[in-house]
Amino acid sequence: MEESQSAPIDLEAIRERYKRERARRIRPDGARQYRSAAGEFGYYAKDPYTPFTAREPKTDRVDVLVIGAGFGGLLTGASLRKAGMESIRLMDEAGDVGGTWYWNRYPGVRCDVESYV
């Protein structure tokens, strides 16, 4: 059986494609386009799944603090553990880990980004 030959990756073409895709999404109003999760939209900032529980602040020491327990934070924590790091803490505003997936609970969705990009 012959091994199939794949075409070489054209990095410049890929970079150009990403550049065009980014340009489609850039808006002249920049960060002003976003609304604060306060007032009328304040309910968006509240965790709908895990009630807030007051507790004393943590005062112990850790070697690594990962801010955000979404996909990136979880992956970072797992990578640090594989590298032998023991004292790791993930910190998130939500009551549980998962980031966008925790907050939105998309039923049946496998990917929440434009994966073709």
CSV table of N, CA and C in Angstrom, one decimal:
chain,number,residue,atom,x,y,z
A,1,MET,N,0.8,-1.2,0.0
A,1,MET,CA,0.0,0.0,0.0
A,1,MET,C,0.9,1.2,0.0
A,2,GLU,N,0.6,2.2,-0.8
A,2,GLU,CA,1.3,3.4,-1.0
A,2,GLU,C,0.9,4.4,0.1
A,3,GLU,N,1.9,5.1,0.7
A,3,GLU,CA,1.5,6.2,1.6
A,3,GLU,C,1.1,7.4,0.8
A,4,SER,N,0.0,8.0,1.2
A,4,SER,CA,-0.5,9.2,0.5
A,4,SER,C,0.4,10.4,0.8
A,5,GLN,N,0.5,11.2,-0.2
A,5,GLN,CA,1.3,12.4,0.0
A,5,GLN,C,0.3,13.6,0.2
A,6,SER,N,0.5,14.3,1.3
A,6,SER,CA,-0.3,15.5,1.5
A,6,SER,C,0.4,16.7,1.1
A,7,ALA,N,-0.4,17.7,0.6
A,7,ALA,CA,0.1,18.9,0.1
A,7,ALA,C,0.8,19.7,1.3
A,8,PRO,N,1.9,20.4,1.0
A,8,PRO,CA,2.5,21.2,2.1
A,8,PRO,C,1.6,22.3,2.6
A,9,ILE,N,1.7,22.6,3.8
A,9,ILE,CA,0.9,23.6,4.4
A,9,ILE,C,1.4,25.0,4.0
A,10,ASP,N,0.4,25.8,3.5
A,10,ASP,CA,0.8,27.2,3.0
A,10,ASP,C,0.5,28.1,4.1
A,11,LEU,N,1.5,28.4,5.0
A,11,LEU,CA,1.3,29.2,6.1
A,11,LEU,C,0.9,30.6,5.8
A,12,GLU,N,1.4,31.2,4.7
A,12,GLU,CA,1.0,32.5,4.3
A,12,GLU,C,-0.5,32.6,3.9
A,13,ALA,N,-1.0,31.6,3.2
A,13,ALA,CA,-2.4,31.6,2.9
A,13,ALA,C,-3.3,31.5,4.1
A,14,ILE,N,-2.8,30.7,5.1
A,14,ILE,CA,-3.6,30.5,6.3
A,14,ILE,C,-3.6,31.9,7.1
A,15,ARG,N,-2.4,32.5,7.2
A,15,ARG,CA,-2.4,33.8,7.8
A,15,ARG,C,-3.3,34.8,7.2
A,16,GLU,N,-3.3,34.8,5.8
A,16,GLU,CA,-4.1,35.8,5.1
A,16,GLU,C,-5.6,35.5,5.3
A,17,ARG,N,-5.9,34.2,5.4
A,17,ARG,CA,-7.3,33.8,5.7
A,17,ARG,C,-7.8,34.3,7.0
A,18,TYR,N,-6.9,34.1,8.1
A,18,TYR,CA,-7.2,34.6,9.4
A,18,TYR,C,-7.3,36.1,9.4
A,19,LYS,N,-6.4,36.8,8.7
A,19,LYS,CA,-6.4,38.3,8.6
A,19,LYS,C,-7.7,38.8,8.1
A,20,ARG,N,-8.2,38.1,7.0
A,20,ARG,CA,-9.5,38.5,6.4
A,20,ARG,C,-10.7,38.3,7.3
A,21,GLU,N,-10.6,37.2,8.0
A,21,GLU,CA,-11.7,36.8,8.9
A,21,GLU,C,-11.7,37.8,10.1
A,22,ARG,N,-10.6,38.2,10.6
A,22,ARG,CA,-10.5,39.2,11.7
A,22,ARG,C,-11.0,40.5,11.2
A,23,ALA,N,-10.6,40.9,10.0
A,23,ALA,CA,-11.1,42.2,9.5
A,23,ALA,C,-12.6,42.3,9.4
A,24,ARG,N,-13.3,41.2,9.1
A,24,ARG,CA,-14.7,41.1,9.1
A,24,ARG,C,-15.4,41.4,10.4
A,25,ARG,N,-14.6,41.1,11.5
A,25,ARG,CA,-15.2,41.2,12.8
A,25,ARG,C,-14.9,42.5,13.6
A,26,ILE,N,-13.9,43.2,13.1
A,26,ILE,CA,-13.4,44.4,13.8
A,26,ILE,C,-14.5,45.5,13.5
A,27,ARG,N,-14.9,46.1,14.6
A,27,ARG,CA,-15.9,47.2,14.5
A,27,ARG,C,-15.2,48.5,14.9
A,28,PRO,N,-15.6,49.6,14.3
A,28,PRO,CA,-15.0,50.9,14.6
A,28,PRO,C,-15.3,51.4,16.1
A,29,ASP,N,-16.3,50.9,16.7
A,29,ASP,CA,-16.6,51.3,18.1
A,29,ASP,C,-15.9,50.4,19.1
A,30,GLY,N,-15.1,49.5,18.7
A,30,GLY,CA,-14.2,48.7,19.6
A,30,GLY,C,-14.9,48.2,20.8
A,31,ALA,N,-14.3,48.4,22.0
A,31,ALA,CA,-14.9,47.9,23.2
A,31,ALA,C,-16.2,48.6,23.6
A,32,ARG,N,-16.4,49.8,23.0
A,32,ARG,CA,-17.7,50.5,23.4
A,32,ARG,C,-18.9,49.7,22.9
A,33,GLN,N,-18.7,48.8,22.0
A,33,GLN,CA,-19.9,48.0,21.5
A,33,GLN,C,-20.5,47.1,22.6
A,34,TYR,N,-19.7,46.8,23.7
A,34,TYR,CA,-20.2,45.9,24.7
A,34,TYR,C,-20.9,46.6,25.8
A,35,ARG,N,-21.9,46.0,26.4
A,35,ARG,CA,-22.7,46.5,27.5
A,35,ARG,C,-22.2,45.9,28.8
A,36,SER,N,-22.2,46.7,29.8
A,36,SER,CA,-21.8,46.2,31.1
A,36,SER,C,-22.9,45.3,31.7
A,37,ALA,N,-22.5,44.2,32.3
A,37,ALA,CA,-23.4,43.3,33.0
A,37,ALA,C,-23.9,43.9,34.3
A,38,ALA,N,-24.5,45.1,34.2
A,38,ALA,CA,-25.0,45.8,35.4
A,38,ALA,C,-26.4,46.4,35.1
A,39,GLY,N,-27.1,46.8,36.1
A,39,GLY,CA,-28.4,47.4,35.9
A,39,GLY,C,-29.3,46.5,35.2
A,40,GLU,N,-29.9,46.9,34.1
A,40,GLU,CA,-30.8,46.1,33.3
A,40,GLU,C,-30.3,44.7,32.9
A,41,PHE,N,-29.0,44.6,32.7
A,41,PHE,CA,-28.3,43.4,32.3
A,41,PHE,C,-27.6,42.7,33.4
A,42,GLY,N,-27.8,43.1,34.6
A,42,GLY,CA,-27.1,42.6,35.8
A,42,GLY,C,-27.3,41.1,36.0
A,43,TYR,N,-28.4,40.6,35.6
A,43,TYR,CA,-28.7,39.2,35.8
A,43,TYR,C,-27.7,38.3,35.1
A,44,TYR,N,-27.1,38.8,34.0
A,44,TYR,CA,-26.1,38.0,33.2
A,44,TYR,C,-24.8,37.8,34.1
A,45,ALA,N,-24.5,38.6,35.0
A,45,ALA,CA,-23.3,38.4,35.8
A,45,ALA,C,-23.5,37.5,37.0
A,46,LYS,N,-24.8,37.1,37.3
A,46,LYS,CA,-25.1,36.2,38.4
A,46,LYS,C,-25.1,34.7,37.9
A,47,ASP,N,-24.4,33.9,38.8
A,47,ASP,CA,-24.4,32.5,38.5
A,47,ASP,C,-25.8,31.9,38.6
A,48,PRO,N,-26.3,31.4,37.5
A,48,PRO,CA,-27.7,30.8,37.6
A,48,PRO,C,-27.8,29.4,38.1
A,49,TYR,N,-26.6,28.8,38.4
A,49,TYR,CA,-26.7,27.4,38.8
A,49,TYR,C,-26.2,27.1,40.2
A,50,THR,N,-25.3,27.9,40.7
A,50,THR,CA,-24.7,27.6,42.0
A,50,THR,C,-24.9,28.9,42.8
A,51,PRO,N,-25.7,28.8,43.9
A,51,PRO,CA,-26.0,30.0,44.7
A,51,PRO,C,-24.7,30.4,45.4
A,52,PHE,N,-24.5,31.7,45.5
A,52,PHE,CA,-23.3,32.3,46.2
A,52,PHE,C,-23.3,31.9,47.6
A,53,THR,N,-22.2,31.5,48.1
A,53,THR,CA,-22.0,31.1,49.5
A,53,THR,C,-20.8,31.9,50.0
A,54,ALA,N,-21.1,32.8,51.0
A,54,ALA,CA,-20.0,33.5,51.6
A,54,ALA,C,-19.1,32.6,52.4
A,55,ARG,N,-17.8,32.9,52.4
A,55,ARG,CA,-16.8,32.1,53.1
A,55,ARG,C,-15.6,33.0,53.4
A,56,GLU,N,-14.8,32.6,54.4
A,56,GLU,CA,-13.6,33.3,54.7
A,56,GLU,C,-12.7,33.2,53.5
A,57,PRO,N,-11.9,34.3,53.3
A,57,PRO,CA,-10.9,34.2,52.2
A,57,PRO,C,-9.8,33.1,52.4
A,58,LYS,N,-9.3,32.6,51.3
A,58,LYS,CA,-8.2,31.6,51.4
A,58,LYS,C,-6.9,32.4,51.7
A,59,THR,N,-6.2,31.9,52.6
A,59,THR,CA,-4.9,32.6,53.0
A,59,THR,C,-3.7,31.7,52.9
A,60,ASP,N,-3.9,30.5,52.4
A,60,ASP,CA,-2.8,29.6,52.2
A,60,ASP,C,-2.0,30.0,51.0
A,61,ARG,N,-0.8,29.4,50.8
A,61,ARG,CA,0.0,29.7,49.6
A,61,ARG,C,-0.1,28.6,48.6
A,62,VAL,N,-0.1,29.0,47.3
A,62,VAL,CA,0.0,28.0,46.2
A,62,VAL,C,1.2,28.4,45.3
A,63,ASP,N,1.7,27.4,44.6
A,63,ASP,CA,2.8,27.7,43.7
A,63,ASP,C,2.2,28.4,42.4
A,64,VAL,N,1.0,28.0,42.0
A,64,VAL,CA,0.4,28.6,40.8
A,64,VAL,C,-1.0,28.9,41.0
A,65,LEU,N,-1.4,30.1,40.6
A,65,LEU,CA,-2.9,30.4,40.7
A,65,LEU,C,-3.3,30.7,39.2
A,66,VAL,N,-4.2,29.9,38.8
A,66,VAL,CA,-4.8,30.1,37.4
A,66,VAL,C,-6.1,30.9,37.5
A,67,ILE,N,-6.1,32.0,36.9
A,67,ILE,CA,-7.3,32.9,36.9
A,67,ILE,C,-8.2,32.4,35.8
A,68,GLY,N,-9.4,31.9,36.1
A,68,GLY,CA,-10.3,31.4,35.1
A,68,GLY,C,-10.3,29.9,35.0
A,69,ALA,N,-11.4,29.3,35.2
A,69,ALA,CA,-11.5,27.8,35.1
A,69,ALA,C,-12.4,27.4,34.0
A,70,GLY,N,-12.2,28.1,32.9
A,70,GLY,CA,-12.8,27.6,31.6
A,70,GLY,C,-11.9,26.6,31.0
A,71,PHE,N,-12.1,26.4,29.7
A,71,PHE,CA,-11.3,25.4,29.0
A,71,PHE,C,-9.8,25.6,29.1
A,72,GLY,N,-9.4,26.9,28.9
A,72,GLY,CA,-8.0,27.2,28.9
A,72,GLY,C,-7.4,27.0,30.3
A,73,GLY,N,-8.2,27.4,31.4
A,73,GLY,CA,-7.7,27.3,32.7
A,73,GLY,C,-7.6,25.8,33.1
A,74,LEU,N,-8.6,25.0,32.7
A,74,LEU,CA,-8.5,23.6,33.0
A,74,LEU,C,-7.4,22.9,32.3
A,75,LEU,N,-7.1,23.3,31.1
A,75,LEU,CA,-6.0,22.7,30.3
A,75,LEU,C,-4.7,23.1,30.9
A,76,THR,N,-4.6,24.4,31.4
A,76,THR,CA,-3.4,24.9,32.0
A,76,THR,C,-3.1,24.1,33.3
A,77,GLY,N,-4.2,23.9,34.1
A,77,GLY,CA,-4.0,23.2,35.4
A,77,GLY,C,-3.6,21.7,35.1
A,78,ALA,N,-4.2,21.1,34.1
A,78,ALA,CA,-3.8,19.7,33.8
A,78,ALA,C,-2.4,19.6,33.3
A,79,SER,N,-2.0,20.6,32.5
A,79,SER,CA,-0.6,20.6,32.0
A,79,SER,C,0.4,20.8,33.1
A,80,LEU,N,0.1,21.7,34.0
A,80,LEU,CA,1.0,21.9,35.2
A,80,LEU,C,1.1,20.7,36.0
A,81,ARG,N,0.0,20.0,36.2
A,81,ARG,CA,0.0,18.8,37.0
A,81,ARG,C,0.8,17.7,36.4
A,82,LYS,N,0.7,17.6,35.0
A,82,LYS,CA,1.5,16.6,34.3
A,82,LYS,C,3.0,17.0,34.4
A,83,ALA,N,3.3,18.3,34.5
A,83,ALA,CA,4.7,18.7,34.6
A,83,ALA,C,5.2,18.5,36.0
A,84,GLY,N,4.4,18.1,36.9
A,84,GLY,CA,4.9,17.8,38.3
A,84,GLY,C,4.5,18.8,39.3
A,85,MET,N,3.8,19.8,38.9
A,85,MET,CA,3.4,20.9,39.9
A,85,MET,C,2.3,20.3,40.7
A,86,GLU,N,2.4,20.5,42.0
A,86,GLU,CA,1.4,20.0,43.0
A,86,GLU,C,0.5,21.0,43.5
A,87,SER,N,1.0,22.2,43.8
A,87,SER,CA,0.2,23.2,44.5
A,87,SER,C,-0.4,24.2,43.5
A,88,ILE,N,-1.6,23.9,42.9
A,88,ILE,CA,-2.2,24.6,41.9
A,88,ILE,C,-3.6,25.0,42.3
A,89,ARG,N,-4.0,26.2,42.1
A,89,ARG,CA,-5.4,26.6,42.4
A,89,ARG,C,-6.0,27.3,41.2
A,90,LEU,N,-7.2,26.9,40.8
A,90,LEU,CA,-7.9,27.5,39.7
A,90,LEU,C,-9.0,28.4,40.4
A,91,MET,N,-9.1,29.6,39.9
A,91,MET,CA,-10.0,30.6,40.6
A,91,MET,C,-11.0,31.1,39.5
A,92,ASP,N,-12.3,31.1,39.8
A,92,ASP,CA,-13.2,31.5,38.8
A,92,ASP,C,-14.4,32.2,39.5
A,93,GLU,N,-15.0,33.1,38.8
A,93,GLU,CA,-16.2,33.8,39.4
A,93,GLU,C,-17.4,32.9,39.5
A,94,ALA,N,-17.4,31.9,38.6
A,94,ALA,CA,-18.6,31.0,38.6
A,94,ALA,C,-18.5,30.0,39.8
A,95,GLY,N,-19.6,29.3,40.1
A,95,GLY,CA,-19.6,28.3,41.2
A,95,GLY,C,-19.0,27.0,40.8
A,96,ASP,N,-18.6,26.8,39.5
A,96,ASP,CA,-18.0,25.6,39.1
A,96,ASP,C,-17.1,25.8,37.9
A,97,VAL,N,-16.4,24.8,37.4
A,97,VAL,CA,-15.5,25.0,36.3
A,97,VAL,C,-16.3,24.9,34.9
A,98,GLY,N,-15.7,25.3,33.9
A,98,GLY,CA,-16.2,25.1,32.5
A,98,GLY,C,-16.4,26.4,31.7
A,99,GLY,N,-16.2,27.5,32.3
A,99,GLY,CA,-16.3,28.8,31.5
A,99,GLY,C,-17.6,28.9,30.7
A,100,THR,N,-17.5,29.2,29.5
A,100,THR,CA,-18.7,29.4,28.6
A,100,THR,C,-19.6,28.2,28.7
A,101,TRP,N,-19.1,27.1,28.7
A,101,TRP,CA,-19.9,25.9,28.8
A,101,TRP,C,-20.7,25.8,30.1
A,102,TYR,N,-20.1,26.2,31.2
A,102,TYR,CA,-20.7,26.2,32.5
A,102,TYR,C,-21.9,27.2,32.5
A,103,TRP,N,-21.6,28.5,32.0
A,103,TRP,CA,-22.5,29.5,32.1
A,103,TRP,C,-23.7,29.3,31.2
A,104,ASN,N,-23.5,28.8,30.0
A,104,ASN,CA,-24.5,28.8,29.0
A,104,ASN,C,-25.2,27.4,28.8
A,105,ARG,N,-24.6,26.3,29.2
A,105,ARG,CA,-25.2,25.0,29.1
A,105,ARG,C,-25.9,24.7,27.8
A,106,TYR,N,-25.1,24.8,26.7
A,106,TYR,CA,-25.7,24.6,25.4
A,106,TYR,C,-26.2,23.1,25.3
A,107,PRO,N,-27.4,22.9,25.2
A,107,PRO,CA,-27.9,21.5,25.0
A,107,PRO,C,-27.6,20.9,23.6
A,108,GLY,N,-26.8,19.9,23.6
A,108,GLY,CA,-26.5,19.2,22.3
A,108,GLY,C,-25.4,19.9,21.5
A,109,VAL,N,-24.9,21.0,21.9
A,109,VAL,CA,-23.9,21.7,21.1
A,109,VAL,C,-22.5,21.1,21.4
A,110,ARG,N,-21.7,20.9,20.3
A,110,ARG,CA,-20.4,20.3,20.4
A,110,ARG,C,-19.3,21.3,20.4
A,111,CYS,N,-19.6,22.5,19.8
A,111,CYS,CA,-18.6,23.5,19.7
A,111,CYS,C,-19.3,24.9,19.7
A,112,ASP,N,-18.7,25.8,20.5
A,112,ASP,CA,-19.4,27.1,20.6
A,112,ASP,C,-18.6,28.2,19.9
A,113,VAL,N,-17.7,27.9,19.0
A,113,VAL,CA,-16.9,28.9,18.3
A,113,VAL,C,-17.1,28.5,16.8
A,114,GLU,N,-16.7,29.5,16.0
A,114,GLU,CA,-16.8,29.2,14.5
A,114,GLU,C,-15.6,28.4,14.2
A,115,SER,N,-15.8,27.1,14.2
A,115,SER,CA,-14.7,26.1,14.1
A,115,SER,C,-14.1,26.1,12.7
A,116,TYR,N,-14.8,26.6,11.7
A,116,TYR,CA,-14.2,26.6,10.4
A,116,TYR,C,-13.1,27.6,10.3
A,117,VAL,N,-13.0,28.6,11.3
A,117,VAL,CA,-12.0,29.6,11.3
A,117,VAL,C,-10.7,28.9,11.8
